[in-house]
XYZ file of N, CA and C in Angstrom:
759
model
N 60.662 94.971 75.191
C 61.880 94.256 74.835
C 62.745 94.087 76.378
N 63.069 92.861 76.604
C 64.010 92.534 77.884
C 65.378 92.868 77.508
N 65.890 93.665 78.413
C 67.495 93.903 78.163
C 68.188 93.247 79.179
N 69.563 92.922 78.640
C 70.538 92.059 79.399
C 71.278 93.077 80.388
N 71.794 92.598 81.429
C 72.760 93.420 82.165
C 74.005 93.813 81.233
N 74.523 94.829 81.817
C 75.472 95.228 80.869
C 76.900 94.527 80.808
N 77.106 93.662 81.737
C 78.256 92.989 81.914
C 78.194 91.682 81.195
N 76.878 91.347 80.756
C 76.577 90.012 80.423
C 76.566 90.145 78.697
N 77.678 89.629 78.155
C 77.863 89.483 76.571
C 77.554 88.161 76.078
N 76.840 88.330 74.770
C 76.635 87.092 74.045
C 77.646 86.892 72.921
N 77.857 85.590 72.711
C 78.752 85.148 71.490
C 77.618 84.618 70.570
N 78.253 84.254 69.442
C 77.399 83.952 68.449
C 76.627 82.360 68.751
N 77.134 81.697 69.594
C 76.470 80.336 70.049
C 75.410 80.745 70.826
N 75.375 81.740 71.811
C 74.514 82.124 72.726
C 73.401 82.584 72.122
N 73.613 83.537 71.035
C 72.461 84.425 70.377
C 71.702 83.187 69.703
N 72.321 82.066 69.087
C 71.465 81.060 68.272
C 70.482 80.247 69.387
N 70.709 80.255 70.579
C 69.871 79.616 71.478
C 68.666 80.266 71.565
N 67.435 79.591 71.372
C 66.194 79.899 71.708
C 65.670 79.764 73.015
N 65.644 80.767 73.614
C 64.990 80.571 75.007
C 63.710 79.968 75.419
N 63.640 79.102 76.175
C 62.289 78.182 76.435
C 61.412 79.145 76.850
N 60.167 79.034 76.091
C 59.128 80.034 76.535
C 58.587 80.029 77.792
N 58.343 78.627 78.289
C 57.963 78.551 79.721
C 58.921 79.075 80.775
N 59.842 78.972 80.790
C 61.050 79.374 81.476
C 61.121 80.807 81.377
N 61.088 81.462 80.349
C 61.182 82.826 80.093
C 60.183 83.555 80.735
N 58.943 82.938 80.724
C 57.674 83.774 81.244
C 57.696 83.662 82.788
N 58.283 82.709 83.225
C 58.055 82.422 84.638
C 58.929 83.110 85.632
N 58.856 84.354 85.431
C 59.661 85.442 86.425
C 59.222 85.457 87.891
N 57.763 85.454 87.687
C 57.160 85.535 88.984
C 57.370 84.267 89.960
N 57.384 83.150 89.215
C 57.595 81.909 89.986
C 58.971 81.598 90.226
N 59.861 82.211 89.686
C 61.361 82.201 89.697
C 61.659 82.924 91.120
N 60.773 84.174 91.181
C 61.263 85.147 92.200
C 60.622 84.708 93.538
N 59.393 83.925 93.442
C 58.860 83.313 94.667
C 59.850 82.350 95.403
N 60.474 81.603 94.480
C 61.401 80.657 94.992
C 62.639 81.134 95.608
N 63.048 82.209 94.787
C 64.451 82.761 95.346
C 63.943 83.408 96.855
N 62.897 84.016 96.997
C 62.432 84.718 98.344
C 62.543 83.821 99.398
N 62.639 82.234 99.108
C 62.745 81.471 100.315
C 64.074 81.607 100.922
N 64.980 81.930 100.205
C 66.381 81.845 100.584
C 66.885 83.221 100.651
N 66.384 84.155 99.903
C 66.989 85.553 100.051
C 65.913 86.467 100.443
N 66.563 87.540 101.379
C 65.516 88.202 101.792
C 64.843 89.533 100.898
N 63.652 89.783 101.129
C 62.918 90.474 99.937
C 63.607 92.014 99.757
N 64.275 92.341 100.786
C 65.000 93.782 100.843
C 66.231 93.608 100.030
N 66.777 92.496 99.587
C 68.083 92.355 98.934
C 67.715 92.131 97.337
N 66.787 92.024 96.899
C 66.402 91.577 95.536
C 65.448 92.483 94.974
N 65.849 92.965 93.821
C 65.144 94.119 92.967
C 64.237 93.499 91.800
N 64.034 94.577 90.879
C 63.398 94.082 89.789
C 64.147 93.254 88.887
N 63.266 92.558 87.844
C 63.798 91.670 86.901
C 64.524 92.612 85.706
N 65.748 92.222 85.492
C 66.554 93.097 84.484
C 66.917 92.375 83.274
N 66.463 91.157 83.011
C 66.958 90.319 81.988
C 66.831 88.855 81.949
N 67.331 88.212 81.017
C 67.176 86.716 81.252
C 68.419 86.222 80.119
N 68.941 84.966 80.051
C 69.790 84.379 79.172
C 69.543 83.062 78.994
N 69.303 82.574 77.752
C 69.342 81.064 77.507
C 70.516 80.313 77.597
N 70.645 79.224 78.486
C 71.723 78.431 78.602
C 71.873 77.291 77.921
N 70.509 76.685 77.633
C 70.564 75.560 76.574
C 69.145 74.989 76.595
N 68.651 73.995 76.247
C 67.517 73.318 76.154
C 66.753 73.384 77.638
N 65.627 74.086 77.580
C 64.892 74.010 78.827
C 65.951 74.390 80.089
N 66.715 75.340 79.762
C 67.741 75.942 80.746
C 67.854 77.315 80.500
N 67.514 78.187 81.508
C 67.591 79.530 81.389
C 67.962 80.235 82.552
N 68.819 81.521 82.669
C 69.105 82.210 83.819
C 68.201 83.435 83.653
N 67.608 83.735 84.918
C 66.856 85.150 85.096
C 67.949 85.876 86.009
N 67.857 87.326 85.574
C 68.776 88.427 86.275
C 67.807 89.134 87.044
N 68.290 89.589 88.456
C 67.252 90.386 89.167
C 68.461 91.488 89.663
N 68.075 92.689 89.835
C 69.050 93.781 90.444
C 69.248 93.213 91.970
N 70.284 93.335 92.374
C 70.673 93.316 93.730
C 70.618 94.338 94.689
N 69.783 94.487 95.549
C 69.593 95.588 96.474
C 70.220 95.395 97.956
N 71.007 94.375 97.883
C 71.843 94.058 99.113
C 72.689 95.048 99.542
N 72.822 95.456 100.564
C 73.774 96.561 101.379
C 75.265 96.096 101.019
N 75.778 97.025 100.535
C 77.310 96.744 100.030
C 77.659 96.059 98.804
N 76.407 95.856 97.943
C 76.568 95.174 96.635
C 76.053 95.913 95.589
N 76.472 97.273 95.527
C 76.055 98.327 94.328
C 76.698 97.674 93.301
N 75.654 97.715 92.093
C 76.085 97.432 90.910
C 76.111 96.036 90.578
N 75.864 94.978 91.579
C 75.663 93.611 91.594
C 74.328 93.195 91.082
N 74.024 91.845 90.790
C 72.960 91.508 90.215
C 72.677 89.848 90.577
N 71.502 89.568 90.873
C 71.258 88.107 91.306
C 70.909 87.358 89.942
N 71.562 86.276 89.791
C 71.677 85.322 88.643
C 70.944 84.034 89.018
N 69.690 83.667 88.559
C 68.796 82.547 89.066
C 68.663 81.517 87.906
N 69.350 80.478 88.013
C 69.321 79.740 86.764
C 68.017 78.718 87.075
N 66.985 78.204 86.074
C 65.938 77.652 86.360
C 65.779 76.592 84.980
N 65.233 75.446 85.257
C 65.110 74.518 84.339
C 63.896 73.734 84.517
N 63.454 72.865 83.511
C 62.123 72.128 83.657
C 62.353 70.898 82.729
N 61.676 69.714 83.191
C 61.841 68.534 82.262
C 60.861 68.612 81.095
N 61.150 67.783 79.950
C 60.207 67.982 79.119
C 58.774 67.818 79.103
N 57.944 68.573 78.513
C 56.362 68.517 78.663
C 55.960 68.947 79.867
N 56.871 69.452 80.914
C 56.409 69.878 82.159
C 56.311 71.377 82.294
N 55.391 72.071 82.970
C 55.282 73.372 83.039
C 55.908 73.894 84.534
N 56.099 73.000 85.287
C 56.674 73.251 86.739
C 58.255 73.728 86.546
N 58.618 74.706 86.921
C 60.224 75.112 86.824
C 60.772 74.789 88.284
N 62.099 74.471 87.990
C 62.899 74.244 89.159
C 64.232 75.206 89.141
N 64.451 75.700 90.199
C 65.764 76.414 90.497
C 66.987 75.736 90.542
N 67.837 75.664 89.802
C 68.985 74.783 89.766
C 70.090 75.651 90.510
N 70.019 76.905 90.527
C 71.465 77.554 91.167
C 71.080 78.957 91.197
N 71.513 79.650 92.376
C 71.254 81.367 92.837
C 72.761 81.695 92.979
N 72.945 82.680 92.209
C 74.442 83.360 92.559
C 74.027 84.850 92.566
N 74.921 85.596 93.065
C 75.119 87.161 93.155
C 76.316 87.450 92.322
N 76.208 88.156 91.309
C 77.384 88.551 90.417
C 77.618 89.884 90.261
N 78.892 90.293 89.932
C 79.238 91.765 89.765
C 78.799 92.327 88.412
N 78.126 93.492 88.305
C 77.736 94.029 86.958
C 79.084 95.123 86.609
N 78.675 95.910 85.787
C 79.645 97.057 85.331
C 79.563 97.992 86.408
N 80.905 98.562 87.006
C 80.863 99.497 87.960
C 80.737 98.972 89.368
N 80.583 97.566 89.521
C 80.432 97.028 90.857
C 81.545 97.309 91.670
N 81.496 97.309 92.781
C 82.437 97.471 93.675
C 83.132 96.093 94.098
N 84.231 95.832 93.754
C 84.723 94.515 93.894
C 86.072 94.735 95.019
N 86.344 93.704 95.718
C 87.570 93.464 96.517
C 88.689 93.595 95.621
N 89.879 94.233 96.209
C 90.976 94.324 95.542
C 91.928 92.733 95.090
N 92.459 92.939 94.124
C 93.191 91.556 93.746
C 93.743 91.009 94.863
N 93.655 89.532 94.855
C 94.094 88.824 95.842
C 95.775 88.929 96.032
N 96.501 89.062 97.215
C 97.669 89.168 97.306
C 98.114 88.163 98.425
N 99.059 87.089 98.060
C 99.360 86.348 99.151
C 99.714 86.907 100.544
N 99.399 86.313 101.757
C 99.442 86.852 103.011
C 100.888 87.225 103.276
N 101.945 86.486 102.850
C 103.383 86.678 103.132
C 103.914 87.665 102.016
N 103.069 88.212 101.135
C 103.570 89.257 100.278
C 102.851 90.606 100.603
N 101.928 90.592 101.076
C 101.208 91.810 101.811
C 101.583 92.239 103.142
N 102.248 91.293 103.903
C 102.624 91.694 105.205
C 103.677 92.632 105.231
N 103.698 93.590 106.202
C 104.667 94.548 106.350
C 105.384 94.250 107.772
N 106.704 94.898 107.862
C 107.472 94.553 109.185
C 106.594 95.128 110.166
N 105.789 96.256 110.033
C 105.301 96.936 111.052
C 103.936 96.160 111.592
N 103.671 95.017 110.726
C 102.407 94.293 111.205
C 102.696 93.215 112.021
N 104.039 92.961 112.461
C 104.325 91.781 112.878
C 104.738 92.271 114.397
N 103.985 91.506 115.385
C 104.240 91.630 116.804
C 105.163 90.612 117.361
N 105.737 90.756 118.524
C 106.561 89.685 119.061
C 106.150 88.290 119.219
N 104.794 88.005 119.308
C 104.238 86.884 119.463
C 103.825 86.238 117.934
N 104.215 87.096 116.966
C 103.659 86.321 115.704
C 104.892 85.398 115.240
N 104.320 84.665 114.455
C 105.274 83.495 113.720
C 105.079 83.668 112.136
N 106.266 84.165 111.517
C 106.288 84.338 110.055
C 106.267 82.928 109.453
N 105.754 82.762 108.310
C 105.903 81.444 107.463
C 107.389 81.264 107.027
N 107.648 80.036 106.943
C 109.087 79.580 106.376
C 109.111 80.039 104.888
N 110.311 80.650 104.406
C 110.507 80.774 103.019
C 111.856 80.331 102.864
N 111.483 79.158 101.788
C 112.680 78.251 101.572
C 113.450 78.993 100.485
N 113.009 79.680 99.583
C 113.444 80.645 98.642
C 113.538 81.983 99.170
N 114.540 82.570 99.644
C 114.780 83.797 100.176
C 116.001 84.550 99.684
N 115.711 85.455 98.913
C 117.062 85.982 98.116
C 117.797 86.646 99.139
N 117.250 87.092 100.223
C 118.291 87.871 101.361
C 119.224 86.880 102.185
N 118.916 85.549 101.945
C 119.825 84.676 102.519
C 120.551 83.410 101.729
N 121.512 82.958 102.055
C 122.383 81.871 101.490
C 122.837 80.915 102.462
N 122.875 79.701 101.962
C 123.360 78.641 102.847
C 124.656 78.934 103.376
N 124.901 78.648 104.829
C 126.151 79.121 105.251
C 127.460 78.603 104.765
N 127.130 77.400 104.157
C 128.300 76.473 103.629
C 128.685 77.236 102.286
N 127.817 77.909 101.809
C 128.126 78.647 100.562
C 128.827 79.949 100.664
N 128.826 80.466 101.949
C 129.287 81.854 102.330
C 130.761 81.731 102.789
N 131.224 83.043 103.088
C 132.891 83.084 103.275
C 132.951 82.356 104.690
N 131.876 82.210 105.457
C 131.906 81.766 106.804
C 132.287 80.045 106.789
N 131.556 79.473 105.753
C 131.412 78.061 105.884
C 130.819 77.396 106.834
N 131.102 77.819 108.285
C 130.205 77.085 109.328
C 130.357 78.184 110.438
N 129.595 77.725 111.417
C 129.593 78.673 112.799
C 130.160 77.969 113.782
N 130.543 78.898 114.556
C 131.296 78.298 115.982
C 130.299 78.632 117.179
N 130.202 77.736 118.114
C 129.229 77.960 119.303
C 129.554 79.274 119.836
N 128.528 80.152 120.133
C 127.185 79.544 120.317
C 126.250 79.816 119.166
N 126.788 80.046 118.189
C 126.254 80.215 116.823
C 125.712 78.928 116.070
N 124.737 78.762 115.499
C 124.580 77.431 114.895
C 123.721 77.520 113.473
N 123.937 78.629 112.674
C 123.000 78.814 111.644
C 123.141 77.974 110.396
N 122.133 77.846 109.920
C 121.899 77.141 108.491
C 122.318 78.013 107.342
N 121.631 79.391 107.598
C 121.815 80.241 106.414
C 122.259 81.624 107.073
N 122.862 82.304 106.060
C 123.265 83.623 106.729
C 122.756 84.875 105.644
N 122.988 85.914 105.952
C 122.878 87.141 104.832
C 123.618 86.897 103.542
N 123.083 86.799 102.475
C 123.494 86.931 101.157
C 124.016 88.339 100.955
N 124.598 88.550 99.599
C 125.026 89.766 99.253
C 123.923 90.805 99.133
N 122.629 90.265 98.714
C 121.401 91.129 98.557
C 120.961 91.544 100.069
N 121.008 90.494 100.854
C 120.641 90.902 102.475
C 121.288 92.010 103.063
N 122.860 91.805 102.810
C 123.693 92.903 103.161
C 123.182 94.161 102.771
N 123.054 94.416 101.407
C 122.798 95.611 100.709
C 121.450 96.083 101.160
N 120.419 95.238 101.259
C 119.195 95.681 101.990
C 119.447 96.118 103.418
N 120.078 95.449 104.161
C 120.212 95.891 105.680
C 120.868 97.298 105.608
N 121.836 97.393 104.995
C 122.694 98.478 104.789
C 121.978 99.769 104.399
N 121.224 99.582 103.591
C 120.322 100.511 102.933
C 119.218 101.053 104.061
N 118.491 99.990 104.698
C 117.700 100.284 105.534
C 118.091 100.859 106.990
N 119.213 100.424 107.241
C 119.779 100.827 108.601
C 120.348 102.265 108.378
N 120.781 102.757 107.222
C 121.398 103.899 107.083
C 120.126 105.083 107.071
N 119.056 104.569 106.410
C 118.115 105.354 106.430
C 117.421 105.685 107.960
N 117.481 104.484 108.744
C 116.901 104.699 110.104
C 117.940 105.609 110.910
N 119.074 105.435 110.602
C 120.187 106.300 111.382
C 120.096 107.702 111.006
N 119.930 108.092 109.696
C 119.741 109.462 109.498
C 118.466 109.881 109.883
N 117.534 109.289 110.193
C 116.013 109.632 110.505
C 116.436 110.197 112.017
N 117.188 109.198 112.804
C 117.267 109.630 114.247
C 118.462 110.718 114.449
N 119.338 110.853 113.618
C 120.506 111.919 113.494
C 120.306 113.401 113.912
N 120.975 114.028 114.672
C 120.466 115.315 115.191
C 121.464 116.171 114.571
N 120.996 117.179 114.039
C 122.096 118.199 113.468
C 122.734 119.003 114.434
N 124.098 119.581 114.354
C 124.746 120.353 115.217
C 125.157 119.698 116.591
N 125.075 118.177 116.456
C 125.489 117.594 117.795
C 126.824 117.404 117.951
N 127.185 116.457 118.895
C 128.656 116.208 119.188
C 129.431 115.754 117.974
N 130.741 115.907 117.889
C 131.483 115.744 116.679
C 132.160 114.232 116.854
N 132.275 113.780 117.997
C 132.721 112.323 118.271
C 131.611 111.350 117.748
N 132.141 110.453 117.139
C 131.443 109.206 116.526
C 131.420 108.169 117.125
N 130.230 107.218 116.842
C 130.241 105.881 117.383
C 131.478 105.058 117.385
N 132.135 105.276 116.139
C 133.258 104.350 116.001
C 134.385 104.553 117.078
N 134.262 105.637 117.646
C 135.192 105.679 118.984
C 134.536 105.620 120.154
N 133.211 105.190 120.389
C 132.554 105.115 121.537
C 132.785 103.804 122.277
N 133.023 103.838 123.563
C 133.292 102.706 124.324
C 131.919 101.677 124.802
N 130.704 102.423 124.305
C 129.543 101.776 124.594
C 129.040 100.997 123.360
N 130.046 101.125 122.198
C 129.333 100.400 121.003
C 129.816 99.005 121.011
N 128.878 98.035 120.614
C 129.102 96.633 120.361
C 129.440 96.349 118.774
N 130.527 95.680 118.531
C 130.810 95.616 117.144
C 130.185 94.311 116.818
N 129.825 94.275 115.521
C 129.211 93.206 114.615
C 130.166 92.351 114.184
N 130.224 91.063 114.107
C 131.057 90.038 113.547
C 130.233 89.660 112.310
N 130.457 90.591 111.263
C 129.924 90.140 109.967
C 130.290 91.604 108.957
N 129.960 91.379 107.563
C 130.185 92.525 106.678
C 129.602 93.719 107.280
N 128.527 93.689 108.286
C 127.618 94.848 108.374
C 128.619 95.555 109.554
N 129.509 94.826 110.176
C 130.249 95.414 111.113
C 131.270 96.763 110.671
N 131.426 96.534 109.471
C 132.302 97.605 108.876
C 131.596 98.887 108.787
N 130.235 98.896 108.938
C 129.745 100.204 108.752
C 128.638 100.306 110.099
N 128.354 99.378 110.933
C 127.319 99.529 111.881
C 127.905 98.668 113.193
N 127.187 99.243 114.210
C 127.417 98.565 115.404
C 126.034 98.507 116.284
N 126.185 98.103 117.604
C 124.964 98.191 118.302
C 125.181 99.108 119.658
N 124.395 100.121 119.891
C 124.577 100.905 121.141
C 124.223 100.127 122.336
N 125.040 100.464 123.450
C 124.625 99.632 124.524
C 124.513 100.762 125.902
N 124.402 101.962 125.521
C 124.334 103.027 126.465
C 123.073 103.263 126.925
N 122.580 103.038 128.095
C 121.228 103.450 128.508
C 120.757 104.796 128.520
N 121.902 105.533 128.612
C 121.550 107.223 128.537
C 121.345 107.593 127.113
N 121.576 106.802 126.267
C 121.510 107.209 124.866
C 120.204 107.038 124.201
N 119.531 107.691 123.394
C 118.279 107.466 122.814
C 118.419 106.233 121.717
N 119.596 105.853 121.581
C 119.850 104.662 120.596
C 120.205 103.573 121.099
N 119.913 103.354 122.664
C 120.381 102.107 123.410
C 119.608 100.975 122.695
N 120.265 99.926 122.501
C 119.846 98.756 122.028
C 119.443 98.746 120.546
N 119.870 99.754 119.877
C 119.594 100.003 118.363
C 120.857 99.964 117.572
N 120.646 99.489 116.439
C 121.823 99.477 115.272
C 122.044 100.894 115.064
N 123.525 101.159 115.087
C 124.069 102.513 114.764
C 124.897 102.605 113.824
N 125.111 103.650 113.112
C 126.125 103.751 112.082
C 127.603 104.091 112.875
N 128.551 103.636 112.215
C 129.761 104.212 112.934
C 130.004 105.546 112.979
N 129.409 106.418 111.951
C 129.735 107.593 111.937
C 128.496 108.498 112.529
N 127.716 107.933 113.229
C 126.630 108.391 113.986
C 127.255 109.025 115.166
N 126.506 109.947 115.758
C 127.078 110.580 117.165
C 125.828 110.989 117.765
N 126.205 111.051 119.233
C 125.026 111.578 120.056
C 125.711 111.986 121.371
N 125.043 112.679 122.235
C 125.486 113.335 123.382
C 126.045 112.333 124.583
N 125.682 111.090 124.456
C 126.177 110.030 125.451
C 127.176 109.441 124.979
N 128.197 109.885 124.305
C 129.301 109.346 123.790
C 130.302 109.333 125.097
N 130.883 107.976 125.222
C 131.615 107.583 126.140
C 132.776 108.520 126.597
N 133.452 109.190 125.343
C 134.468 110.078 125.528
C 134.034 111.499 125.191
N 132.878 111.965 125.801
C 132.142 113.243 125.541
C 133.393 114.352 125.530
N 133.429 115.168 124.421
C 134.460 116.464 124.752
C 134.009 117.082 125.885
N 135.183 117.458 126.788
C 135.050 118.277 128.039
C 135.585 119.690 127.389
N 135.167 120.724 127.659
C 135.656 122.083 127.489
C 136.836 122.196 128.401
N 137.983 122.929 127.635
C 139.054 122.973 128.387
C 138.832 124.291 129.291
N 138.880 123.786 130.649
C 138.666 125.049 131.771
C 139.982 125.631 132.182
N 140.980 125.145 131.769
C 142.144 126.037 132.191
C 142.634 125.325 133.582
N 143.667 125.970 133.938
C 144.331 125.814 135.290
C 143.527 126.354 136.370
N 143.233 125.876 137.688
C 142.413 126.319 138.712
C 143.415 127.400 139.433
N 144.735 127.489 139.251
C 145.818 128.586 139.932
C 145.999 129.612 139.034
N 145.905 130.776 139.525
C 146.034 131.937 138.676
C 147.516 132.102 138.609
N 148.061 132.273 137.024
C 149.377 132.214 136.875
C 149.788 133.637 136.578
N 150.654 134.163 137.493
C 151.083 135.438 137.104
C 152.396 135.511 136.497
N 152.326 136.337 135.400
C 153.656 136.389 134.531
C 154.848 137.022 135.379
N 155.894 136.462 135.183
C 157.156 136.831 135.825
C 157.355 138.390 135.454
N 157.767 139.218 136.532
C 158.257 140.492 136.244
C 159.675 140.908 136.944
N 160.315 141.811 136.293
C 161.548 142.070 136.739
C 161.819 143.524 136.958
N 162.037 143.779 138.467
C 162.025 145.242 139.048
C 163.622 145.475 138.816
N 164.024 146.259 137.597
C 165.476 146.513 137.310
C 165.950 147.572 138.501
N 164.989 148.347 139.173
C 165.483 149.217 140.026
C 166.030 148.734 141.120
N 165.782 147.418 141.645
C 166.184 146.713 142.873
C 167.321 145.716 142.567
N 167.817 145.900 141.320
C 168.925 144.932 140.876
C 170.205 145.484 141.820
N 170.810 144.349 142.180
C 172.274 144.478 142.886
C 173.324 144.297 141.974
N 174.173 145.058 141.604
C 175.048 144.983 140.594
C 176.523 144.451 141.429
N 176.978 143.338 141.050
C 177.997 142.920 141.667
C 179.245 143.075 140.514
N 180.489 143.657 140.922
C 181.586 143.819 140.238
C 182.489 142.463 140.478
N 182.959 142.001 139.502
C 183.904 140.838 139.794
C 185.214 141.445 139.703
N 185.902 141.268 140.617
C 187.306 141.619 140.903
C 188.454 140.937 140.064
């Protein structure tokens, strides 16, 4: 009895089809034709067949092709009426049960991560981007030179940036550091947007945060007003002393 591949199921209509005897028995002839286009090392034993219609049948062979564990070759053959010569109509390699398959397709713009983008890459235009809104619909209304934006951050964009920048700032923060914060640092460049209420950009080359967005409550040792320990006076101050034994007593007449 010839068995079917595990992943090939038959419905009532398929079971009612009577396989063509000539095509069913033409396993060797089918294999010989397939070997003209498929390397012998990539195809194994015959594992079944399926009737597709009158004088139309598909033979299945185990796939031994590297990287295709659990797959099988499907070879569809046919013949004209009253002829015994078969013709191969189609050759496919199909997955069976437990076959190794590629992951579900995810569009490039959805699977791309920020870390994947280099300075020379160009991202695809996204007309519908929830992080942005038309500037005419924002509180700005329009830009003044040198700015000429069409879209600006939406409320969602501001929230996402705030959350992301806070995480990055906390990652760079050092415990037990200086008490003075970026809000009072002369090297802080203020941002002209809602984000400027919580963030700025560091411009001190001696800071590890130079050129980065920093939280206003962030602090580092390169603060412009770094606390200086009180060294006191350079002159020794001698407290006044009174020698009562040397006092000259003057009596008013």
